[in-house]
């Protein structure tokens, strides 16, 4: 399959160029932005609902939701009080900078302070496609198991924050937090991590504080992207 | 992106051709085979461990494990008593017929009665690539949420059986089984379904019976692949 590598490289380079354009556009509008990535069902939409509800100070939030099909997630974000745009990728397993560019064109950027992009549920493909957002965040969830950093290293390596969701399920599953975090530390030393439960609300305050401060809050000493 | 469709079609057609070759090879060796697909952490490896332990009659089982990285899954299958081969896909988000062909060449097929292929953890890409196996099985898991059939329709449409794992967690999460199963029924009417828990063992007997009978056991009236 080595013949297709140059094509892939060309696509990625064109994508990165467009990602830079998206970033400039967001910066010009004064919008700080997050790219949320996770396995299907880890809790991206639930975390967005909690974030919309928990962000103080009248900040105007927009959500761009990527899914293979349906507008379930954008509907939930809208019901929670955000402006929301749904992108349906058809068969594509990730968002890319072109899709984000198109979605940005449908938003009134002058009335947005913060943007959360919810990527397609997938622990592999989204890691390869920059969107132009300011911070990339991975959501792991306890019932997925403690071996995921070892099995999906590119995803764990490429983010500026990690949420460990569904900690309320820790008593009911086999999840060795020490083994999980050792894997994370190997791939992404010092990564800022938020263990929390979107269901019970436990641990949400630290996450909300970090988001409110633009991803530079307590526990985060890095600005790598 | 419409320019790349012909290339994708050519890759898929070449893949289908090789998948047919794999099937002929398996048939010639008298091996019945399953392709297990699921989201990361839904319980593919746990179900394989349970299946190895639960299959009576001295059936000789081989497992081919696909992962982006590590040999964790093949090590677990081997520890449970099966012959096991690990495929590391690098960045690829699915197995394809070429990878299965290579893996089959490393196995002594004369000493295998049944083959389980554990695909890469992903609810999108594996749906597009036939391997040549006799039955495709999807594992959903309760903590992933009840909206997954609606959001990943291609995957739910393309399988001959559905396992709903982690039913022991039903009391602790919001999962509307009726809503979930309504989505499944729309996409794949009459799909044979096994609600079970690899952790507690509940519901495993029906699954083991179906596997032992070559995917034509009670509840399954179809042979579509």
Short mmCIF file of C-alpha atoms in Angstrom, two decimals:
data_model
loop_
_atom_site.label_atom_id
_atom_site.label_comp_id
_atom_site.label_asym_id
_atom_site.label_seq_id
_atom_site.Cartn_x
_atom_site.Cartn_y
_atom_site.Cartn_z
CA UNK A 1 0.00 0.00 0.00
CA UNK A 2 3.05 2.32 -0.05
CA UNK A 3 1.93 3.94 -3.30
CA UNK A 4 -0.77 5.88 -1.52
CA UNK A 5 1.49 7.58 1.03
CA UNK A 6 2.31 10.63 -1.17
CA UNK A 7 -1.41 11.21 -1.78
CA UNK A 8 -2.12 11.05 1.96
CA UNK A 9 0.73 13.50 2.63
CA UNK A 10 -0.64 15.93 0.06
CA UNK A 11 -4.11 15.78 1.59
CA UNK A 12 -2.70 16.36 5.09
CA UNK A 13 -0.60 19.31 3.95
CA UNK A 14 -3.59 20.94 2.21
CA UNK A 15 -5.58 20.29 5.39
CA UNK A 16 -2.95 21.94 7.61
CA UNK A 17 -2.95 25.00 5.38
CA UNK A 18 -6.72 25.33 5.72
CA UNK A 19 -6.47 24.69 9.48
CA UNK A 20 -4.19 27.75 9.73
CA UNK A 21 -6.78 29.79 7.84
CA UNK A 22 -9.48 28.64 10.28
CA UNK A 23 -7.27 29.66 13.21
CA UNK A 24 -6.71 33.12 11.77
CA UNK A 25 -10.43 33.53 11.25
CA UNK A 26 -11.21 32.46 14.82
CA UNK A 27 -8.50 34.74 16.20
CA UNK A 28 -9.78 37.68 14.18
CA UNK A 29 -13.25 37.13 15.66
CA UNK A 30 -11.84 36.80 19.18
CA UNK A 31 -13.12 33.24 19.55
CA UNK A 32 -11.27 30.68 21.66
CA UNK A 33 -11.87 27.14 20.43
CA UNK A 34 -11.65 23.51 21.54
CA UNK A 35 -11.58 20.28 19.51
CA UNK A 36 -13.19 17.47 21.56
CA UNK A 37 -12.26 13.96 20.49
CA UNK A 38 -13.24 10.56 21.93
CA UNK A 39 -14.42 7.05 21.30
CA UNK A 40 -18.14 6.69 20.51
CA UNK A 41 -20.12 7.08 23.72
CA UNK A 42 -17.32 8.42 25.93
CA UNK A 43 -19.42 11.47 26.75
CA UNK A 44 -18.50 14.29 24.36
CA UNK A 45 -22.05 15.60 24.07
CA UNK A 46 -22.72 15.19 27.79
CA UNK A 47 -19.57 17.17 28.60
CA UNK A 48 -20.65 19.89 26.17
CA UNK A 49 -24.08 20.07 27.84
CA UNK A 50 -22.42 20.37 31.26
CA UNK A 51 -20.00 23.00 29.92
CA UNK A 52 -22.78 25.11 28.42
CA UNK A 53 -24.69 24.96 31.71
CA UNK A 54 -21.61 25.57 33.89
CA UNK A 55 -19.82 28.42 32.13
CA UNK A 56 -20.51 31.62 34.03
CA UNK A 57 -20.27 35.20 32.83
CA UNK A 58 -22.69 35.17 29.92
CA UNK A 59 -20.15 33.75 27.55
CA UNK A 60 -21.73 33.02 24.16
CA UNK A 61 -20.98 29.47 23.14
CA UNK A 62 -21.20 27.82 19.73
CA UNK A 63 -20.94 24.08 19.09
CA UNK A 64 -20.05 22.41 15.79
CA UNK A 65 -20.94 18.72 15.86
CA UNK A 66 -19.43 16.11 13.58
CA UNK A 67 -21.19 12.80 13.05
CA UNK A 68 -21.51 10.21 10.31
CA UNK A 69 -25.29 10.62 10.49
CA UNK A 70 -28.15 12.38 12.38
CA UNK A 71 -28.32 15.75 14.13
CA UNK A 72 -28.82 14.24 17.61
CA UNK A 73 -25.76 15.95 19.07
CA UNK A 74 -26.39 19.42 17.65
CA UNK A 75 -30.01 19.17 18.82
CA UNK A 76 -28.77 18.41 22.35
CA UNK A 77 -26.29 21.31 22.31
CA UNK A 78 -29.01 23.66 21.07
CA UNK A 79 -31.43 22.46 23.74
CA UNK A 80 -28.71 23.17 26.31
CA UNK A 81 -28.50 26.77 25.15
CA UNK A 82 -25.71 27.02 22.57
CA UNK A 83 -25.72 27.96 18.92
CA UNK A 84 -25.13 24.65 17.13
CA UNK A 85 -24.24 23.45 13.66
CA UNK A 86 -24.30 19.80 12.64
CA UNK A 87 -21.84 18.41 10.10
CA UNK A 88 -22.74 14.99 8.68
CA UNK A 89 -19.60 13.44 7.23
CA UNK A 90 -21.36 10.65 5.34
CA UNK A 91 -18.85 7.84 5.67
CA UNK A 92 -15.89 9.92 6.83
CA UNK A 93 -14.40 8.93 10.17
CA UNK A 94 -13.19 12.38 11.23
CA UNK A 95 -13.71 16.09 10.71
CA UNK A 96 -11.18 18.01 8.65
CA UNK A 97 -10.32 21.68 8.18
CA UNK A 98 -12.52 22.01 5.07
CA UNK A 99 -15.57 20.83 6.98
CA UNK A 100 -14.82 23.22 9.84
CA UNK A 101 -14.34 26.09 7.36
CA UNK A 102 -17.78 25.40 5.85
CA UNK A 103 -19.40 25.20 9.27
CA UNK A 104 -17.76 28.47 10.39
CA UNK A 105 -19.28 30.18 7.36
CA UNK A 106 -22.77 29.34 8.62
CA UNK A 107 -22.19 30.94 12.05
CA UNK A 108 -22.43 34.61 12.95
CA UNK A 109 -18.92 34.71 14.41
CA UNK A 110 -19.44 38.22 15.81
CA UNK A 111 -21.87 36.84 18.35
CA UNK A 112 -19.68 33.94 19.53
CA UNK A 113 -17.08 34.04 22.34
CA UNK A 114 -16.16 30.39 22.53
CA UNK A 115 -16.40 27.46 20.12
CA UNK A 116 -16.45 23.76 20.92
CA UNK A 117 -16.02 21.37 18.02
CA UNK A 118 -17.27 17.85 18.72
CA UNK A 119 -15.34 15.53 16.45
CA UNK A 120 -16.59 12.19 15.08
CA UNK A 121 -16.51 9.38 17.67
CA UNK A 122 -13.26 7.63 16.81
CA UNK A 123 -9.89 7.11 18.53
CA UNK A 124 -7.82 6.89 15.35
CA UNK A 125 -8.66 9.10 12.36
CA UNK A 126 -9.28 12.50 14.04
CA UNK A 127 -5.71 12.47 15.40
CA UNK A 128 -4.34 13.03 11.87
CA UNK A 129 -6.42 16.07 10.89
CA UNK A 130 -5.81 19.48 12.43
CA UNK A 131 -8.83 21.75 12.40
CA UNK A 132 -7.28 25.05 13.47
CA UNK A 133 -8.75 25.01 16.98
CA UNK A 134 -6.74 26.34 19.92
CA UNK A 135 -6.85 23.30 22.19
CA UNK A 136 -7.38 19.60 21.51
CA UNK A 137 -9.07 17.64 24.28
CA UNK A 138 -9.49 13.86 24.52
CA UNK A 139 -12.27 12.31 26.57
CA UNK A 140 -11.58 8.82 27.85
CA UNK A 141 -14.26 6.99 29.79
CA UNK A 142 -13.84 4.46 32.58
CA UNK A 143 -15.89 1.60 31.01
CA UNK A 144 -13.71 1.72 27.85
CA UNK A 145 -10.94 0.13 29.88
CA UNK A 146 -7.52 1.10 31.19
CA UNK A 147 -5.52 -0.09 28.17
CA UNK A 148 -6.63 2.59 25.72
CA UNK A 149 -3.56 4.88 25.93
CA UNK A 150 -1.37 1.92 24.97
CA UNK A 151 -3.62 0.94 22.04
CA UNK A 152 -4.34 4.40 20.60
CA UNK A 153 -1.04 6.25 21.19
CA UNK A 154 -1.38 8.91 18.46
CA UNK A 155 -4.60 10.19 19.97
CA UNK A 156 -3.18 10.40 23.50
CA UNK A 157 0.00 12.06 22.23
CA UNK A 158 -1.70 14.84 20.30
CA UNK A 159 -3.90 16.55 22.90
CA UNK A 160 -3.49 19.38 25.43
CA UNK A 161 -5.94 18.00 27.99
CA UNK A 162 -7.51 14.70 28.97
CA UNK A 163 -10.92 14.21 30.56
CA UNK A 164 -11.52 10.87 32.28
CA UNK A 165 -15.32 10.63 32.27
CA UNK A 166 -17.71 8.24 34.05
CA UNK A 167 -15.65 7.94 37.24
CA UNK A 168 -18.97 7.12 38.97
CA UNK A 169 -18.69 3.69 37.28
CA UNK A 170 -15.28 2.91 38.86
CA UNK A 171 -16.83 0.63 41.54
CA UNK A 172 -18.54 -1.52 38.89
CA UNK A 173 -15.79 -2.14 36.31
CA UNK A 174 -12.19 -3.35 36.24
CA UNK A 175 -10.24 -0.16 35.64
CA UNK A 176 -6.73 0.28 37.06
CA UNK A 177 -6.32 4.06 37.20
CA UNK A 178 -2.61 3.77 37.96
CA UNK A 179 -1.98 1.60 34.86
CA UNK A 180 -4.07 3.95 32.70
CA UNK A 181 -2.28 7.08 33.92
CA UNK A 182 1.15 5.45 33.53
CA UNK A 183 0.33 4.93 29.84
CA UNK A 184 -0.79 8.54 29.47
CA UNK A 185 2.37 9.81 31.17
CA UNK A 186 4.63 7.85 28.79
CA UNK A 187 2.89 9.32 25.73
CA UNK A 188 2.18 12.83 26.95
CA UNK A 189 4.20 13.74 30.06
CA UNK A 190 2.52 16.18 32.42
CA UNK A 191 -0.76 16.18 30.48
CA UNK A 192 -3.43 18.11 32.39
CA UNK A 193 -6.13 15.57 33.37
CA UNK A 194 -9.67 15.98 34.67
CA UNK A 195 -11.26 12.88 36.23
CA UNK A 196 -14.99 13.62 36.40
CA UNK A 197 -18.51 12.35 35.96
CA UNK A 198 -20.92 14.14 33.65
CA UNK A 199 -23.68 12.06 35.24
CA UNK A 200 -23.08 13.02 38.91
CA UNK A 201 -21.24 16.30 38.35
CA UNK A 202 -18.23 15.18 40.41
CA UNK A 203 -14.99 16.82 39.25
CA UNK A 204 -16.65 19.21 36.81
CA UNK A 205 -15.50 22.39 38.60
CA UNK A 206 -11.83 21.94 37.69
CA UNK A 207 -12.74 21.30 34.04
CA UNK A 208 -15.02 24.35 33.88
CA UNK A 209 -12.32 26.52 35.43
CA UNK A 210 -9.79 25.33 32.85
CA UNK A 211 -12.18 25.95 29.95
CA UNK A 212 -13.16 29.37 31.30
CA UNK A 213 -9.50 30.38 31.45
CA UNK A 214 -8.94 29.36 27.84
CA UNK A 215 -7.13 26.11 28.51
CA UNK A 216 -4.40 27.72 30.59
CA UNK A 217 -5.88 27.20 34.03
CA UNK A 218 -4.50 25.39 37.08
CA UNK A 219 -2.66 22.22 36.28
CA UNK A 220 -1.84 23.28 32.73
CA UNK A 221 1.61 24.69 32.16
CA UNK A 222 1.70 24.18 28.43
CA UNK A 223 0.62 25.93 25.28
CA UNK A 224 1.83 23.60 22.61
CA UNK A 225 -0.57 23.86 19.75
CA UNK B 1 -13.33 15.59 -2.36
CA UNK B 2 -15.28 13.88 -5.18
CA UNK B 3 -12.06 13.21 -7.15
CA UNK B 4 -11.02 10.52 -4.72
CA UNK B 5 -14.16 8.39 -5.02
CA UNK B 6 -12.90 6.36 -8.03
CA UNK B 7 -9.69 5.53 -6.13
CA UNK B 8 -11.69 4.42 -3.08
CA UNK B 9 -13.91 2.26 -5.28
CA UNK B 10 -10.88 0.63 -6.88
CA UNK B 11 -9.38 -0.13 -3.47
CA UNK B 12 -12.69 -1.60 -2.27
CA UNK B 13 -13.08 -3.76 -5.36
CA UNK B 14 -9.53 -5.12 -5.01
CA UNK B 15 -10.29 -5.75 -1.35
CA UNK B 16 -13.50 -7.66 -2.14
CA UNK B 17 -11.59 -9.84 -4.58
CA UNK B 18 -9.02 -10.72 -1.93
CA UNK B 19 -11.81 -11.27 0.61
CA UNK B 20 -13.26 -13.94 -1.69
CA UNK B 21 -9.84 -15.58 -1.86
CA UNK B 22 -9.66 -15.61 1.94
CA UNK B 23 -13.09 -17.20 2.11
CA UNK B 24 -12.09 -19.96 -0.32
CA UNK B 25 -8.97 -20.62 1.70
CA UNK B 26 -10.93 -20.84 4.95
CA UNK B 27 -13.56 -23.10 3.36
CA UNK B 28 -10.88 -25.39 1.94
CA UNK B 29 -9.40 -25.76 5.43
CA UNK B 30 -12.84 -26.38 6.97
CA UNK B 31 -12.59 -23.30 9.19
CA UNK B 32 -15.69 -21.32 10.16
CA UNK B 33 -14.87 -17.67 10.85
CA UNK B 34 -16.23 -14.58 12.58
CA UNK B 35 -15.34 -10.89 12.18
CA UNK B 36 -15.88 -9.09 15.51
CA UNK B 37 -16.30 -5.33 15.27
CA UNK B 38 -16.97 -2.72 17.96
CA UNK B 39 -16.13 0.64 19.41
CA UNK B 40 -12.91 0.77 21.49
CA UNK B 41 -13.57 -0.84 24.87
CA UNK B 42 -16.94 -2.44 24.06
CA UNK B 43 -15.55 -5.83 25.07
CA UNK B 44 -14.28 -7.61 21.96
CA UNK B 45 -11.32 -9.19 23.73
CA UNK B 46 -13.38 -10.07 26.81
CA UNK B 47 -15.98 -11.79 24.63
CA UNK B 48 -13.20 -13.71 22.87
CA UNK B 49 -11.79 -14.84 26.23
CA UNK B 50 -15.26 -15.99 27.31
CA UNK B 51 -15.81 -17.75 23.98
CA UNK B 52 -12.50 -19.62 24.18
CA UNK B 53 -13.33 -20.74 27.72
CA UNK B 54 -16.93 -21.62 26.94
CA UNK B 55 -16.70 -23.54 23.66
CA UNK B 56 -17.07 -27.21 24.40
CA UNK B 57 -16.01 -30.18 22.30
CA UNK B 58 -12.29 -29.56 21.97
CA UNK B 59 -12.76 -27.14 19.12
CA UNK B 60 -9.42 -25.62 18.14
CA UNK B 61 -9.73 -21.86 18.05
CA UNK B 62 -7.48 -19.27 16.42
CA UNK B 63 -7.72 -15.51 16.97
CA UNK B 64 -6.38 -12.80 14.68
CA UNK B 65 -6.22 -9.44 16.46
CA UNK B 66 -6.12 -6.09 14.74
CA UNK B 67 -4.91 -3.02 16.59
CA UNK B 68 -3.19 0.23 15.77
CA UNK B 69 -0.49 -0.67 18.30
CA UNK B 70 0.57 -3.27 20.95
CA UNK B 71 -0.03 -7.01 21.18
CA UNK B 72 -2.20 -6.74 24.33
CA UNK B 73 -5.22 -8.42 22.72
CA UNK B 74 -3.36 -11.33 21.12
CA UNK B 75 -1.52 -11.91 24.40
CA UNK B 76 -4.88 -12.15 26.18
CA UNK B 77 -6.31 -14.55 23.58
CA UNK B 78 -3.18 -16.72 23.85
CA UNK B 79 -3.36 -16.72 27.63
CA UNK B 80 -6.99 -17.86 27.33
CA UNK B 81 -5.90 -20.86 25.28
CA UNK B 82 -6.20 -19.96 21.58
CA UNK B 83 -3.62 -19.70 18.84
CA UNK B 84 -3.28 -15.95 18.29
CA UNK B 85 -1.75 -13.63 15.71
CA UNK B 86 -1.48 -9.87 16.22
CA UNK B 87 -1.75 -7.46 13.29
CA UNK B 88 -0.58 -3.92 13.99
CA UNK B 89 -2.10 -1.62 11.41
CA UNK B 90 0.11 1.38 12.17
CA UNK B 91 -2.29 4.23 11.62
CA UNK B 92 -4.97 2.29 9.75
CA UNK B 93 -8.41 2.37 11.33
CA UNK B 94 -9.60 -1.07 10.14
CA UNK B 95 -8.42 -4.46 8.98
CA UNK B 96 -8.64 -5.31 5.29
CA UNK B 97 -8.50 -8.52 3.27
CA UNK B 98 -4.76 -8.12 2.55
CA UNK B 99 -3.96 -7.98 6.24
CA UNK B 100 -6.13 -11.04 6.93
CA UNK B 101 -4.45 -12.90 4.04
CA UNK B 102 -1.00 -12.22 5.53
CA UNK B 103 -2.15 -13.30 8.97
CA UNK B 104 -3.68 -16.52 7.62
CA UNK B 105 -0.31 -17.37 6.07
CA UNK B 106 1.31 -17.41 9.51
CA UNK B 107 -1.23 -19.90 10.93
CA UNK B 108 -1.19 -23.68 10.56
CA UNK B 109 -4.73 -23.80 9.16
CA UNK B 110 -4.83 -27.60 9.34
CA UNK B 111 -4.94 -27.40 13.12
CA UNK B 112 -7.70 -24.77 13.35
CA UNK B 113 -11.47 -25.41 13.49
CA UNK B 114 -12.73 -21.91 14.13
CA UNK B 115 -11.31 -18.44 13.57
CA UNK B 116 -12.27 -15.22 15.31
CA UNK B 117 -10.95 -12.00 13.80
CA UNK B 118 -10.94 -9.08 16.21
CA UNK B 119 -11.14 -5.94 14.11
CA UNK B 120 -9.72 -2.52 15.07
CA UNK B 121 -11.85 -0.66 17.65
CA UNK B 122 -13.89 1.65 15.43
CA UNK B 123 -17.58 2.02 14.51
CA UNK B 124 -17.01 3.48 11.05
CA UNK B 125 -14.14 2.23 8.89
CA UNK B 126 -14.34 -1.58 9.39
CA UNK B 127 -17.88 -1.53 7.93
CA UNK B 128 -16.45 -0.79 4.45
CA UNK B 129 -13.89 -3.59 4.24
CA UNK B 130 -14.93 -7.21 3.80
CA UNK B 131 -12.41 -9.71 5.09
CA UNK B 132 -13.85 -12.95 3.74
CA UNK B 133 -15.10 -14.21 7.10
CA UNK B 134 -18.39 -16.13 7.31
CA UNK B 135 -20.20 -13.97 9.87
CA UNK B 136 -19.83 -10.33 10.92
CA UNK B 137 -20.70 -9.58 14.54
CA UNK B 138 -21.04 -6.16 16.15
CA UNK B 139 -20.56 -5.68 19.88
CA UNK B 140 -22.36 -2.70 21.37
CA UNK B 141 -21.94 -1.92 25.05
CA UNK B 142 -24.42 -0.36 27.42
CA UNK B 143 -22.24 2.57 28.65
CA UNK B 144 -21.71 3.71 25.03
CA UNK B 145 -25.30 4.93 25.04
CA UNK B 146 -28.55 4.02 23.34
CA UNK B 147 -28.15 6.35 20.32
CA UNK B 148 -25.35 4.44 18.58
CA UNK B 149 -27.47 2.61 15.95
CA UNK B 150 -28.79 5.98 14.77
CA UNK B 151 -25.30 7.53 14.62
CA UNK B 152 -23.39 4.63 13.04
CA UNK B 153 -25.95 3.12 10.65
CA UNK B 154 -23.54 1.43 8.21
CA UNK B 155 -22.04 -0.65 10.98
CA UNK B 156 -25.41 -1.77 12.33
CA UNK B 157 -26.67 -2.53 8.83
CA UNK B 158 -23.77 -4.76 7.81
CA UNK B 159 -23.70 -7.48 10.48
CA UNK B 160 -25.34 -10.88 11.02
CA UNK B 161 -25.43 -10.69 14.82
CA UNK B 162 -25.34 -8.08 17.58
CA UNK B 163 -23.98 -8.55 21.08
CA UNK B 164 -25.12 -6.00 23.68
CA UNK B 165 -22.36 -6.26 26.28
CA UNK B 166 -22.10 -4.88 29.84
CA UNK B 167 -25.77 -5.32 30.70
CA UNK B 168 -24.61 -5.50 34.35
CA UNK B 169 -24.13 -1.71 34.10
CA UNK B 170 -27.77 -1.03 33.12
CA UNK B 171 -28.72 0.08 36.67
CA UNK B 172 -25.96 2.70 36.71
CA UNK B 173 -26.31 4.44 33.33
CA UNK B 174 -29.06 6.06 31.25
CA UNK B 175 -29.70 3.49 28.54
CA UNK B 176 -33.15 3.07 27.00
CA UNK B 177 -33.08 -0.49 25.64
CA UNK B 178 -36.34 0.00 23.76
CA UNK B 179 -34.99 3.10 21.94
CA UNK B 180 -31.74 1.30 21.15
CA UNK B 181 -33.46 -1.80 19.78
CA UNK B 182 -35.91 0.28 17.74
CA UNK B 183 -32.90 1.83 15.97
CA UNK B 184 -31.39 -1.60 15.34
CA UNK B 185 -34.69 -2.94 13.96
CA UNK B 186 -34.98 -0.07 11.46
CA UNK B 187 -31.48 -0.70 10.11
CA UNK B 188 -31.33 -4.48 10.31
CA UNK B 189 -34.78 -6.06 10.76
CA UNK B 190 -34.80 -9.31 12.70
CA UNK B 191 -31.11 -9.12 13.59
CA UNK B 192 -30.18 -11.85 16.07
CA UNK B 193 -29.19 -10.12 19.31
CA UNK B 194 -27.41 -11.33 22.45
CA UNK B 195 -27.68 -9.11 25.53
CA UNK B 196 -24.99 -10.31 27.93
CA UNK B 197 -22.28 -9.42 30.39
CA UNK B 198 -18.73 -10.69 29.89
CA UNK B 199 -18.06 -9.58 33.45
CA UNK B 200 -20.81 -11.54 35.23
CA UNK B 201 -21.37 -14.24 32.60
CA UNK B 202 -25.09 -13.45 32.31
CA UNK B 203 -26.50 -14.21 28.85
CA UNK B 204 -23.34 -15.92 27.56
CA UNK B 205 -24.96 -19.33 27.02
CA UNK B 206 -27.11 -18.16 24.08
CA UNK B 207 -24.08 -16.55 22.43
CA UNK B 208 -21.92 -19.65 22.88
CA UNK B 209 -24.66 -21.85 21.46
CA UNK B 210 -24.93 -19.61 18.37
CA UNK B 211 -21.16 -19.58 17.83
CA UNK B 212 -20.91 -23.33 18.34
CA UNK B 213 -23.58 -23.87 15.68
CA UNK B 214 -21.69 -21.73 13.19
CA UNK B 215 -23.87 -18.65 13.47
CA UNK B 216 -27.05 -20.45 12.52
CA UNK B 217 -28.37 -21.24 15.96
CA UNK B 218 -31.67 -20.28 17.62
CA UNK B 219 -32.87 -16.80 16.79
CA UNK B 220 -30.91 -16.62 13.57
CA UNK B 221 -32.84 -17.29 10.41
CA UNK B 222 -30.47 -15.66 7.98
CA UNK B 223 -27.36 -16.41 6.02
CA UNK B 224 -26.78 -13.23 4.13
CA UNK B 225 -23.05 -12.88 3.73
#
